[in-house]
Amino acid sequence: MCDRRAGTTMDSLDQLSSAALASKISGEISSVFSKPTAPHPPPLDVLVMELAAVAARKARVFLYGVGREGLMLRALCMRLTHLGLSAHLVFDMTTPPISSHDLLITSAGPGGFSTVDAICQVAKSHGARVLLLTAQPEIGICVRHATAVAYVPAKTMADKEDMDRAEGSISRQLLPMGSLYEGALFVLFEMVVYKLAEALGESPEAIRSRHTNLE
């Protein structure tokens, strides 16, 4: 019995430790949305406004990003399809051509990626609107092509790691490299889906009905 109680106690401690760590990580991501974005409007407002306009004019939305930022945009693309929008991932074999009625959503957290810059340039040359998500709205190279900027004030790969003054070494980060920005994107996109569903009058049943049955 002693062994079983000890095991149960250890399990509880492990669960508490995991919960505390999850809470700390969630808190860091949540703090991003408490930071001021002026002179840029809040990123949630920018995204919902642009996507609602796409739906109203029955246009298409294209999404592109690299690395983990790209994974977050892929997740958003899926939910936009569930909401009834014509949403497409750049470089998919079935992606249609972009036109002047359409919207490109892309991300360059550190301010610029060569591929993101090129895709933005092509979309703009065809008259499409370009919405850029970034943590560097003033100095990034991609912002020059943007017709709308969603400023997400989070740490990215462009920011140096914090240094431990005592030892002069890089301290261990809870959310290393660009993880804070990427986590903020995921949460931001979930808020967008919630707000956009409300704006478009989409019920949970209608959203679920658009999910693939080829699984």
PDB file of N, CA and C in Angstrom, residues 14-114:
ATOM      1  N   ASP A  14       3.835  14.997 -10.937  1.00  0.00           N
ATOM      2  CA  ASP A  14       4.149  15.108 -12.360  1.00  0.00           C
ATOM      3  C   ASP A  14       3.065  15.887 -13.091  1.00  0.00           C
ATOM      4  N   GLN A  15       1.806  15.598 -12.783  1.00  0.00           N
ATOM      5  CA  GLN A  15       0.698  16.301 -13.415  1.00  0.00           C
ATOM      6  C   GLN A  15       0.707  17.781 -13.057  1.00  0.00           C
ATOM      7  N   LEU A  16       1.000  18.072 -11.793  1.00  0.00           N
ATOM      8  CA  LEU A  16       1.049  19.466 -11.346  1.00  0.00           C
ATOM      9  C   LEU A  16       2.171  20.203 -12.050  1.00  0.00           C
ATOM     10  N   SER A  17       3.320  19.559 -12.172  1.00  0.00           N
ATOM     11  CA  SER A  17       4.454  20.166 -12.854  1.00  0.00           C
ATOM     12  C   SER A  17       4.121  20.465 -14.314  1.00  0.00           C
ATOM     13  N   SER A  18       3.470  19.528 -14.984  1.00  0.00           N
ATOM     14  CA  SER A  18       3.071  19.727 -16.377  1.00  0.00           C
ATOM     15  C   SER A  18       2.063  20.855 -16.501  1.00  0.00           C
ATOM     16  N   ALA A  19       1.116  20.893 -15.569  1.00  0.00           N
ATOM     17  CA  ALA A  19       0.099  21.938 -15.596  1.00  0.00           C
ATOM     18  C   ALA A  19       0.728  23.312 -15.367  1.00  0.00           C
ATOM     19  N   ALA A  20       1.683  23.366 -14.443  1.00  0.00           N
ATOM     20  CA  ALA A  20       2.348  24.628 -14.155  1.00  0.00           C
ATOM     21  C   ALA A  20       3.153  25.108 -15.357  1.00  0.00           C
ATOM     22  N   LEU A  21       3.822  24.170 -16.026  1.00  0.00           N
ATOM     23  CA  LEU A  21       4.603  24.515 -17.207  1.00  0.00           C
ATOM     24  C   LEU A  21       3.698  24.978 -18.341  1.00  0.00           C
ATOM     25  N   ALA A  22       2.594  24.273 -18.525  1.00  0.00           N
ATOM     26  CA  ALA A  22       1.631  24.662 -19.564  1.00  0.00           C
ATOM     27  C   ALA A  22       1.063  26.043 -19.275  1.00  0.00           C
ATOM     28  N   SER A  23       0.783  26.311 -17.993  1.00  0.00           N
ATOM     29  CA  SER A  23       0.250  27.612 -17.604  1.00  0.00           C
ATOM     30  C   SER A  23       1.246  28.731 -17.895  1.00  0.00           C
ATOM     31  N   LYS A  24       2.513  28.462 -17.624  1.00  0.00           N
ATOM     32  CA  LYS A  24       3.558  29.463 -17.860  1.00  0.00           C
ATOM     33  C   LYS A  24       3.722  29.757 -19.350  1.00  0.00           C
ATOM     34  N   ILE A  25       3.715  28.708 -20.152  1.00  0.00           N
ATOM     35  CA  ILE A  25       3.819  28.883 -21.600  1.00  0.00           C
ATOM     36  C   ILE A  25       2.609  29.633 -22.138  1.00  0.00           C
ATOM     37  N   SER A  26       1.423  29.230 -21.685  1.00  0.00           N
ATOM     38  CA  SER A  26       0.197  29.907 -22.118  1.00  0.00           C
ATOM     39  C   SER A  26       0.208  31.373 -21.709  1.00  0.00           C
ATOM     40  N   GLY A  27       0.761  31.648 -20.522  1.00  0.00           N
ATOM     41  CA  GLY A  27       0.833  33.021 -20.049  1.00  0.00           C
ATOM     42  C   GLY A  27       1.730  33.881 -20.913  1.00  0.00           C
ATOM     43  N   GLU A  28       2.851  33.313 -21.366  1.00  0.00           N
ATOM     44  CA  GLU A  28       3.751  34.067 -22.235  1.00  0.00           C
ATOM     45  C   GLU A  28       3.079  34.385 -23.570  1.00  0.00           C
ATOM     46  N   ILE A  29       2.357  33.417 -24.115  1.00  0.00           N
ATOM     47  CA  ILE A  29       1.655  33.650 -25.373  1.00  0.00           C
ATOM     48  C   ILE A  29       0.538  34.671 -25.174  1.00  0.00           C
ATOM     49  N   SER A  30      -0.204  34.548 -24.081  1.00  0.00           N
ATOM     50  CA  SER A  30      -1.295  35.485 -23.792  1.00  0.00           C
ATOM     51  C   SER A  30      -0.789  36.920 -23.648  1.00  0.00           C
ATOM     52  N   SER A  31       0.408  37.074 -23.084  1.00  0.00           N
ATOM     53  CA  SER A  31       0.951  38.420 -22.860  1.00  0.00           C
ATOM     54  C   SER A  31       1.202  39.164 -24.164  1.00  0.00           C
ATOM     55  N   VAL A  32       1.388  38.439 -25.254  1.00  0.00           N
ATOM     56  CA  VAL A  32       1.601  39.074 -26.562  1.00  0.00           C
ATOM     57  C   VAL A  32       0.411  39.954 -26.923  1.00  0.00           C
ATOM     58  N   PHE A  33      -0.780  39.508 -26.567  1.00  0.00           N
ATOM     59  CA  PHE A  33      -1.988  40.219 -26.962  1.00  0.00           C
ATOM     60  C   PHE A  33      -2.344  41.356 -26.001  1.00  0.00           C
ATOM     61  N   SER A  34      -1.511  41.549 -24.974  1.00  0.00           N
ATOM     62  CA  SER A  34      -1.668  42.692 -24.075  1.00  0.00           C
ATOM     63  C   SER A  34      -0.763  43.843 -24.470  1.00  0.00           C
ATOM     64  N   LYS A  35       0.146  43.590 -25.404  1.00  0.00           N
ATOM     65  CA  LYS A  35       1.103  44.620 -25.813  1.00  0.00           C
ATOM     66  C   LYS A  35       0.468  45.572 -26.826  1.00  0.00           C
ATOM     67  N   PRO A  36       0.824  46.850 -26.780  1.00  0.00           N
ATOM     68  CA  PRO A  36       0.267  47.809 -27.744  1.00  0.00           C
ATOM     69  C   PRO A  36       0.777  47.541 -29.152  1.00  0.00           C
ATOM     70  N   THR A  37      -0.056  47.816 -30.145  1.00  0.00           N
ATOM     71  CA  THR A  37       0.344  47.630 -31.541  1.00  0.00           C
ATOM     72  C   THR A  37       0.313  48.931 -32.336  1.00  0.00           C
ATOM     73  N   ALA A  38      -0.070  50.046 -31.698  1.00  0.00           N
ATOM     74  CA  ALA A  38      -0.158  51.332 -32.383  1.00  0.00           C
ATOM     75  C   ALA A  38       1.195  51.689 -33.018  1.00  0.00           C
ATOM     76  N   PRO A  39       1.175  52.282 -34.207  1.00  0.00           N
ATOM     77  CA  PRO A  39       0.009  52.813 -34.915  1.00  0.00           C
ATOM     78  C   PRO A  39      -0.793  51.780 -35.707  1.00  0.00           C
ATOM     79  N   HIS A  40      -0.402  50.523 -35.609  1.00  0.00           N
ATOM     80  CA  HIS A  40      -1.133  49.474 -36.318  1.00  0.00           C
ATOM     81  C   HIS A  40      -2.334  49.023 -35.495  1.00  0.00           C
ATOM     82  N   PRO A  41      -3.466  48.734 -36.151  1.00  0.00           N
ATOM     83  CA  PRO A  41      -4.620  48.209 -35.418  1.00  0.00           C
ATOM     84  C   PRO A  41      -4.331  46.807 -34.896  1.00  0.00           C
ATOM     85  N   PRO A  42      -5.090  46.324 -33.923  1.00  0.00           N
ATOM     86  CA  PRO A  42      -4.879  44.968 -33.402  1.00  0.00           C
ATOM     87  C   PRO A  42      -4.951  43.928 -34.526  1.00  0.00           C
ATOM     88  N   PRO A  43      -4.072  42.940 -34.493  1.00  0.00           N
ATOM     89  CA  PRO A  43      -4.040  41.954 -35.592  1.00  0.00           C
ATOM     90  C   PRO A  43      -5.356  41.194 -35.763  1.00  0.00           C
ATOM     91  N   LEU A  44      -6.071  40.946 -34.668  1.00  0.00           N
ATOM     92  CA  LEU A  44      -7.358  40.257 -34.769  1.00  0.00           C
ATOM     93  C   LEU A  44      -8.331  41.060 -35.618  1.00  0.00           C
ATOM     94  N   ASP A  45      -8.388  42.365 -35.393  1.00  0.00           N
ATOM     95  CA  ASP A  45      -9.292  43.233 -36.162  1.00  0.00           C
ATOM     96  C   ASP A  45      -8.914  43.243 -37.639  1.00  0.00           C
ATOM     97  N   VAL A  46      -7.618  43.301 -37.926  1.00  0.00           N
ATOM     98  CA  VAL A  46      -7.150  43.339 -39.315  1.00  0.00           C
ATOM     99  C   VAL A  46      -7.564  42.073 -40.057  1.00  0.00           C
ATOM    100  N   LEU A  47      -7.315  40.937 -39.449  1.00  0.00           N
ATOM    101  CA  LEU A  47      -7.618  39.659 -40.100  1.00  0.00           C
ATOM    102  C   LEU A  47      -9.112  39.445 -40.305  1.00  0.00           C
ATOM    103  N   VAL A  48      -9.898  39.726 -39.285  1.00  0.00           N
ATOM    104  CA  VAL A  48     -11.344  39.523 -39.404  1.00  0.00           C
ATOM    105  C   VAL A  48     -11.935  40.456 -40.459  1.00  0.00           C
ATOM    106  N   MET A  49     -11.495  41.704 -40.476  1.00  0.00           N
ATOM    107  CA  MET A  49     -11.995  42.660 -41.465  1.00  0.00           C
ATOM    108  C   MET A  49     -11.642  42.232 -42.888  1.00  0.00           C
ATOM    109  N   GLU A  50     -10.390  41.839 -43.100  1.00  0.00           N
ATOM    110  CA  GLU A  50      -9.961  41.448 -44.448  1.00  0.00           C
ATOM    111  C   GLU A  50     -10.667  40.177 -44.913  1.00  0.00           C
ATOM    112  N   LEU A  51     -10.825  39.204 -44.027  1.00  0.00           N
ATOM    113  CA  LEU A  51     -11.456  37.944 -44.409  1.00  0.00           C
ATOM    114  C   LEU A  51     -12.965  38.089 -44.601  1.00  0.00           C
ATOM    115  N   ALA A  52     -13.588  38.919 -43.793  1.00  0.00           N
ATOM    116  CA  ALA A  52     -15.024  39.179 -43.974  1.00  0.00           C
ATOM    117  C   ALA A  52     -15.260  39.859 -45.316  1.00  0.00           C
ATOM    118  N   ALA A  53     -14.346  40.737 -45.708  1.00  0.00           N
ATOM    119  CA  ALA A  53     -14.463  41.415 -47.001  1.00  0.00           C
ATOM    120  C   ALA A  53     -14.293  40.428 -48.151  1.00  0.00           C
ATOM    121  N   VAL A  54     -13.376  39.475 -47.996  1.00  0.00           N
ATOM    122  CA  VAL A  54     -13.187  38.422 -49.005  1.00  0.00           C
ATOM    123  C   VAL A  54     -14.471  37.619 -49.173  1.00  0.00           C
ATOM    124  N   ALA A  55     -15.089  37.247 -48.066  1.00  0.00           N
ATOM    125  CA  ALA A  55     -16.338  36.487 -48.112  1.00  0.00           C
ATOM    126  C   ALA A  55     -17.451  37.300 -48.768  1.00  0.00           C
ATOM    127  N   ALA A  56     -17.505  38.596 -48.449  1.00  0.00           N
ATOM    128  CA  ALA A  56     -18.569  39.458 -48.979  1.00  0.00           C
ATOM    129  C   ALA A  56     -18.479  39.607 -50.493  1.00  0.00           C
ATOM    130  N   ARG A  57     -17.253  39.685 -51.023  1.00  0.00           N
ATOM    131  CA  ARG A  57     -17.113  39.850 -52.468  1.00  0.00           C
ATOM    132  C   ARG A  57     -16.926  38.512 -53.187  1.00  0.00           C
ATOM    133  N   LYS A  58     -17.106  37.411 -52.431  1.00  0.00           N
ATOM    134  CA  LYS A  58     -17.003  36.057 -52.986  1.00  0.00           C
ATOM    135  C   LYS A  58     -15.669  35.837 -53.703  1.00  0.00           C
ATOM    136  N   ALA A  59     -14.624  36.309 -53.080  1.00  0.00           N
ATOM    137  CA  ALA A  59     -13.276  36.161 -53.626  1.00  0.00           C
ATOM    138  C   ALA A  59     -12.583  34.969 -52.967  1.00  0.00           C
ATOM    139  N   ARG A  60     -11.313  34.814 -53.271  1.00  0.00           N
ATOM    140  CA  ARG A  60     -10.538  33.701 -52.727  1.00  0.00           C
ATOM    141  C   ARG A  60      -9.428  34.223 -51.821  1.00  0.00           C
ATOM    142  N   VAL A  61      -8.991  33.367 -50.908  1.00  0.00           N
ATOM    143  CA  VAL A  61      -7.881  33.709 -50.027  1.00  0.00           C
ATOM    144  C   VAL A  61      -6.777  32.671 -50.201  1.00  0.00           C
ATOM    145  N   PHE A  62      -5.569  33.167 -50.333  1.00  0.00           N
ATOM    146  CA  PHE A  62      -4.390  32.321 -50.502  1.00  0.00           C
ATOM    147  C   PHE A  62      -3.486  32.511 -49.283  1.00  0.00           C
ATOM    148  N   LEU A  63      -2.844  31.440 -48.846  1.00  0.00           N
ATOM    149  CA  LEU A  63      -2.013  31.517 -47.644  1.00  0.00           C
ATOM    150  C   LEU A  63      -0.644  30.910 -47.923  1.00  0.00           C
ATOM    151  N   TYR A  64       0.388  31.571 -47.365  1.00  0.00           N
ATOM    152  CA  TYR A  64       1.744  31.065 -47.549  1.00  0.00           C
ATOM    153  C   TYR A  64       2.630  31.467 -46.377  1.00  0.00           C
ATOM    154  N   GLY A  65       3.455  30.525 -45.941  1.00  0.00           N
ATOM    155  CA  GLY A  65       4.440  30.802 -44.907  1.00  0.00           C
ATOM    156  C   GLY A  65       5.509  29.734 -44.931  1.00  0.00           C
ATOM    157  N   VAL A  66       6.626  30.012 -44.286  1.00  0.00           N
ATOM    158  CA  VAL A  66       7.719  29.045 -44.255  1.00  0.00           C
ATOM    159  C   VAL A  66       7.868  28.466 -42.856  1.00  0.00           C
ATOM    160  N   GLY A  67       8.449  27.271 -42.769  1.00  0.00           N
ATOM    161  CA  GLY A  67       8.731  26.657 -41.479  1.00  0.00           C
ATOM    162  C   GLY A  67       7.496  26.498 -40.607  1.00  0.00           C
ATOM    163  N   ARG A  68       7.664  26.741 -39.317  1.00  0.00           N
ATOM    164  CA  ARG A  68       6.572  26.592 -38.356  1.00  0.00           C
ATOM    165  C   ARG A  68       5.499  27.662 -38.565  1.00  0.00           C
ATOM    166  N   GLU A  69       5.886  28.812 -39.062  1.00  0.00           N
ATOM    167  CA  GLU A  69       4.882  29.825 -39.403  1.00  0.00           C
ATOM    168  C   GLU A  69       3.964  29.288 -40.493  1.00  0.00           C
ATOM    169  N   GLY A  70       4.552  28.583 -41.445  1.00  0.00           N
ATOM    170  CA  GLY A  70       3.765  27.984 -42.513  1.00  0.00           C
ATOM    171  C   GLY A  70       2.783  26.942 -42.004  1.00  0.00           C
ATOM    172  N   LEU A  71       3.188  26.192 -40.985  1.00  0.00           N
ATOM    173  CA  LEU A  71       2.287  25.196 -40.396  1.00  0.00           C
ATOM    174  C   LEU A  71       1.073  25.874 -39.764  1.00  0.00           C
ATOM    175  N   MET A  72       1.285  26.997 -39.105  1.00  0.00           N
ATOM    176  CA  MET A  72       0.164  27.727 -38.499  1.00  0.00           C
ATOM    177  C   MET A  72      -0.797  28.220 -39.584  1.00  0.00           C
ATOM    178  N   LEU A  73      -0.249  28.680 -40.705  1.00  0.00           N
ATOM    179  CA  LEU A  73      -1.090  29.163 -41.797  1.00  0.00           C
ATOM    180  C   LEU A  73      -1.838  28.019 -42.483  1.00  0.00           C
ATOM    181  N   ARG A  74      -1.230  26.848 -42.521  1.00  0.00           N
ATOM    182  CA  ARG A  74      -1.933  25.681 -43.065  1.00  0.00           C
ATOM    183  C   ARG A  74      -3.142  25.346 -42.198  1.00  0.00           C
ATOM    184  N   ALA A  75      -2.982  25.434 -40.888  1.00  0.00           N
ATOM    185  CA  ALA A  75      -4.093  25.167 -39.977  1.00  0.00           C
ATOM    186  C   ALA A  75      -5.207  26.187 -40.178  1.00  0.00           C
ATOM    187  N   LEU A  76      -4.832  27.464 -40.376  1.00  0.00           N
ATOM    188  CA  LEU A  76      -5.843  28.499 -40.620  1.00  0.00           C
ATOM    189  C   LEU A  76      -6.563  28.239 -41.938  1.00  0.00           C
ATOM    190  N   CYS A  77      -5.826  27.828 -42.958  1.00  0.00           N
ATOM    191  CA  CYS A  77      -6.438  27.560 -44.264  1.00  0.00           C
ATOM    192  C   CYS A  77      -7.537  26.501 -44.144  1.00  0.00           C
ATOM    193  N   MET A  78      -7.272  25.476 -43.357  1.00  0.00           N
ATOM    194  CA  MET A  78      -8.264  24.409 -43.158  1.00  0.00           C
ATOM    195  C   MET A  78      -9.536  24.974 -42.519  1.00  0.00           C
ATOM    196  N   ARG A  79      -9.379  25.789 -41.502  1.00  0.00           N
ATOM    197  CA  ARG A  79     -10.550  26.347 -40.822  1.00  0.00           C
ATOM    198  C   ARG A  79     -11.301  27.346 -41.712  1.00  0.00           C
ATOM    199  N   LEU A  80     -10.591  28.085 -42.541  1.00  0.00           N
ATOM    200  CA  LEU A  80     -11.271  29.003 -43.453  1.00  0.00           C
ATOM    201  C   LEU A  80     -12.128  28.231 -44.450  1.00  0.00           C
ATOM    202  N   THR A  81     -11.641  27.074 -44.881  1.00  0.00           N
ATOM    203  CA  THR A  81     -12.438  26.205 -45.745  1.00  0.00           C
ATOM    204  C   THR A  81     -13.676  25.713 -45.003  1.00  0.00           C
ATOM    205  N   HIS A  82     -13.503  25.355 -43.742  1.00  0.00           N
ATOM    206  CA  HIS A  82     -14.657  24.932 -42.929  1.00  0.00           C
ATOM    207  C   HIS A  82     -15.680  26.057 -42.777  1.00  0.00           C
ATOM    208  N   LEU A  83     -15.210  27.302 -42.819  1.00  0.00           N
ATOM    209  CA  LEU A  83     -16.116  28.452 -42.699  1.00  0.00           C
ATOM    210  C   LEU A  83     -16.792  28.809 -44.027  1.00  0.00           C
ATOM    211  N   GLY A  84     -16.430  28.079 -45.082  1.00  0.00           N
ATOM    212  CA  GLY A  84     -17.086  28.294 -46.369  1.00  0.00           C
ATOM    213  C   GLY A  84     -16.343  29.197 -47.328  1.00  0.00           C
ATOM    214  N   LEU A  85     -15.140  29.644 -46.963  1.00  0.00           N
ATOM    215  CA  LEU A  85     -14.354  30.478 -47.856  1.00  0.00           C
ATOM    216  C   LEU A  85     -13.598  29.604 -48.856  1.00  0.00           C
ATOM    217  N   SER A  86     -13.288  30.186 -49.991  1.00  0.00           N
ATOM    218  CA  SER A  86     -12.456  29.506 -50.978  1.00  0.00           C
ATOM    219  C   SER A  86     -11.004  29.777 -50.597  1.00  0.00           C
ATOM    220  N   ALA A  87     -10.409  28.860 -49.827  1.00  0.00           N
ATOM    221  CA  ALA A  87      -9.079  29.058 -49.262  1.00  0.00           C
ATOM    222  C   ALA A  87      -8.091  28.076 -49.883  1.00  0.00           C
ATOM    223  N   HIS A  88      -6.891  28.573 -50.205  1.00  0.00           N
ATOM    224  CA  HIS A  88      -5.911  27.763 -50.925  1.00  0.00           C
ATOM    225  C   HIS A  88      -4.504  28.005 -50.386  1.00  0.00           C
ATOM    226  N   LEU A  89      -3.712  26.944 -50.344  1.00  0.00           N
ATOM    227  CA  LEU A  89      -2.312  27.035 -49.950  1.00  0.00           C
ATOM    228  C   LEU A  89      -1.438  27.231 -51.186  1.00  0.00           C
ATOM    229  N   VAL A  90      -0.599  28.253 -51.159  1.00  0.00           N
ATOM    230  CA  VAL A  90       0.325  28.485 -52.264  1.00  0.00           C
ATOM    231  C   VAL A  90       1.213  27.257 -52.440  1.00  0.00           C
ATOM    232  N   PHE A  91       1.420  26.870 -53.691  1.00  0.00           N
ATOM    233  CA  PHE A  91       2.240  25.727 -54.114  1.00  0.00           C
ATOM    234  C   PHE A  91       1.493  24.403 -54.094  1.00  0.00           C
ATOM    235  N   ASP A  92       0.235  24.364 -53.595  1.00  0.00           N
ATOM    236  CA  ASP A  92      -0.548  23.148 -53.780  1.00  0.00           C
ATOM    237  C   ASP A  92      -0.826  22.971 -55.273  1.00  0.00           C
ATOM    238  N   MET A  93      -0.899  21.738 -55.742  1.00  0.00           N
ATOM    239  CA  MET A  93      -1.074  21.483 -57.175  1.00  0.00           C
ATOM    240  C   MET A  93      -2.425  21.955 -57.691  1.00  0.00           C
ATOM    241  N   THR A  94      -3.417  22.077 -56.802  1.00  0.00           N
ATOM    242  CA  THR A  94      -4.756  22.491 -57.228  1.00  0.00           C
ATOM    243  C   THR A  94      -5.025  23.978 -56.947  1.00  0.00           C
ATOM    244  N   THR A  95      -4.003  24.731 -56.560  1.00  0.00           N
ATOM    245  CA  THR A  95      -4.191  26.148 -56.252  1.00  0.00           C
ATOM    246  C   THR A  95      -4.462  26.932 -57.535  1.00  0.00           C
ATOM    247  N   PRO A  96      -5.560  27.697 -57.600  1.00  0.00           N
ATOM    248  CA  PRO A  96      -5.887  28.471 -58.800  1.00  0.00           C
ATOM    249  C   PRO A  96      -5.036  29.733 -58.892  1.00  0.00           C
ATOM    250  N   PRO A  97      -5.104  30.451 -60.006  1.00  0.00           N
ATOM    251  CA  PRO A  97      -4.365  31.709 -60.122  1.00  0.00           C
ATOM    252  C   PRO A  97      -4.987  32.793 -59.250  1.00  0.00           C
ATOM    253  N   ILE A  98      -4.165  33.682 -58.752  1.00  0.00           N
ATOM    254  CA  ILE A  98      -4.651  34.784 -57.931  1.00  0.00           C
ATOM    255  C   ILE A  98      -5.066  35.942 -58.826  1.00  0.00           C
ATOM    256  N   SER A  99      -6.074  36.692 -58.387  1.00  0.00           N
ATOM    257  CA  SER A  99      -6.572  37.812 -59.189  1.00  0.00           C
ATOM    258  C   SER A  99      -6.731  39.051 -58.315  1.00  0.00           C
ATOM    259  N   SER A 100      -7.196  40.126 -58.931  1.00  0.00           N
ATOM    260  CA  SER A 100      -7.305  41.411 -58.226  1.00  0.00           C
ATOM    261  C   SER A 100      -8.384  41.407 -57.147  1.00  0.00           C
ATOM    262  N   HIS A 101      -9.286  40.429 -57.184  1.00  0.00           N
ATOM    263  CA  HIS A 101     -10.344  40.355 -56.167  1.00  0.00           C
ATOM    264  C   HIS A 101      -9.890  39.596 -54.917  1.00  0.00           C
ATOM    265  N   ASP A 102      -8.749  38.930 -55.008  1.00  0.00           N
ATOM    266  CA  ASP A 102      -8.346  37.973 -53.988  1.00  0.00           C
ATOM    267  C   ASP A 102      -7.438  38.571 -52.918  1.00  0.00           C
ATOM    268  N   LEU A 103      -7.171  37.758 -51.901  1.00  0.00           N
ATOM    269  CA  LEU A 103      -6.330  38.153 -50.774  1.00  0.00           C
ATOM    270  C   LEU A 103      -5.245  37.109 -50.541  1.00  0.00           C
ATOM    271  N   LEU A 104      -4.011  37.569 -50.375  1.00  0.00           N
ATOM    272  CA  LEU A 104      -2.913  36.705 -49.952  1.00  0.00           C
ATOM    273  C   LEU A 104      -2.598  37.013 -48.494  1.00  0.00           C
ATOM    274  N   ILE A 105      -2.598  35.973 -47.658  1.00  0.00           N
ATOM    275  CA  ILE A 105      -2.162  36.112 -46.260  1.00  0.00           C
ATOM    276  C   ILE A 105      -0.843  35.383 -46.119  1.00  0.00           C
ATOM    277  N   THR A 106       0.159  36.080 -45.648  1.00  0.00           N
ATOM    278  CA  THR A 106       1.462  35.467 -45.472  1.00  0.00           C
ATOM    279  C   THR A 106       2.106  35.976 -44.191  1.00  0.00           C
ATOM    280  N   SER A 107       3.164  35.307 -43.781  1.00  0.00           N
ATOM    281  CA  SER A 107       3.810  35.656 -42.515  1.00  0.00           C
ATOM    282  C   SER A 107       5.316  35.738 -42.683  1.00  0.00           C
ATOM    283  N   ALA A 108       5.886  36.766 -42.063  1.00  0.00           N
ATOM    284  CA  ALA A 108       7.343  36.907 -41.986  1.00  0.00           C
ATOM    285  C   ALA A 108       7.640  37.473 -40.601  1.00  0.00           C
ATOM    286  N   GLY A 109       7.623  36.589 -39.617  1.00  0.00           N
ATOM    287  CA  GLY A 109       7.821  37.024 -38.233  1.00  0.00           C
ATOM    288  C   GLY A 109       9.041  37.893 -38.041  1.00  0.00           C
ATOM    289  N   PRO A 110      10.231  37.451 -38.506  1.00  0.00           N
ATOM    290  CA  PRO A 110      11.443  38.247 -38.328  1.00  0.00           C
ATOM    291  C   PRO A 110      11.516  39.463 -39.254  1.00  0.00           C
ATOM    292  N   GLY A 111      10.542  39.603 -40.156  1.00  0.00           N
ATOM    293  CA  GLY A 111      10.512  40.753 -41.053  1.00  0.00           C
ATOM    294  C   GLY A 111      10.662  40.393 -42.512  1.00  0.00           C
ATOM    295  N   GLY A 112      11.396  39.351 -42.813  1.00  0.00           N
ATOM    296  CA  GLY A 112      11.569  39.003 -44.205  1.00  0.00           C
ATOM    297  C   GLY A 112      12.110  37.607 -44.444  1.00  0.00           C
ATOM    298  N   PHE A 113      11.544  36.954 -45.450  1.00  0.00           N
ATOM    299  CA  PHE A 113      12.063  35.702 -45.998  1.00  0.00           C
ATOM    300  C   PHE A 113      12.056  35.878 -47.512  1.00  0.00           C
ATOM    301  N   SER A 114      13.056  35.381 -48.186  1.00  0.00           N
ATOM    302  CA  SER A 114      13.154  35.611 -49.631  1.00  0.00           C
ATOM    303  C   SER A 114      11.954  35.048 -50.390  1.00  0.00           C
TER     304      SER A 114
END
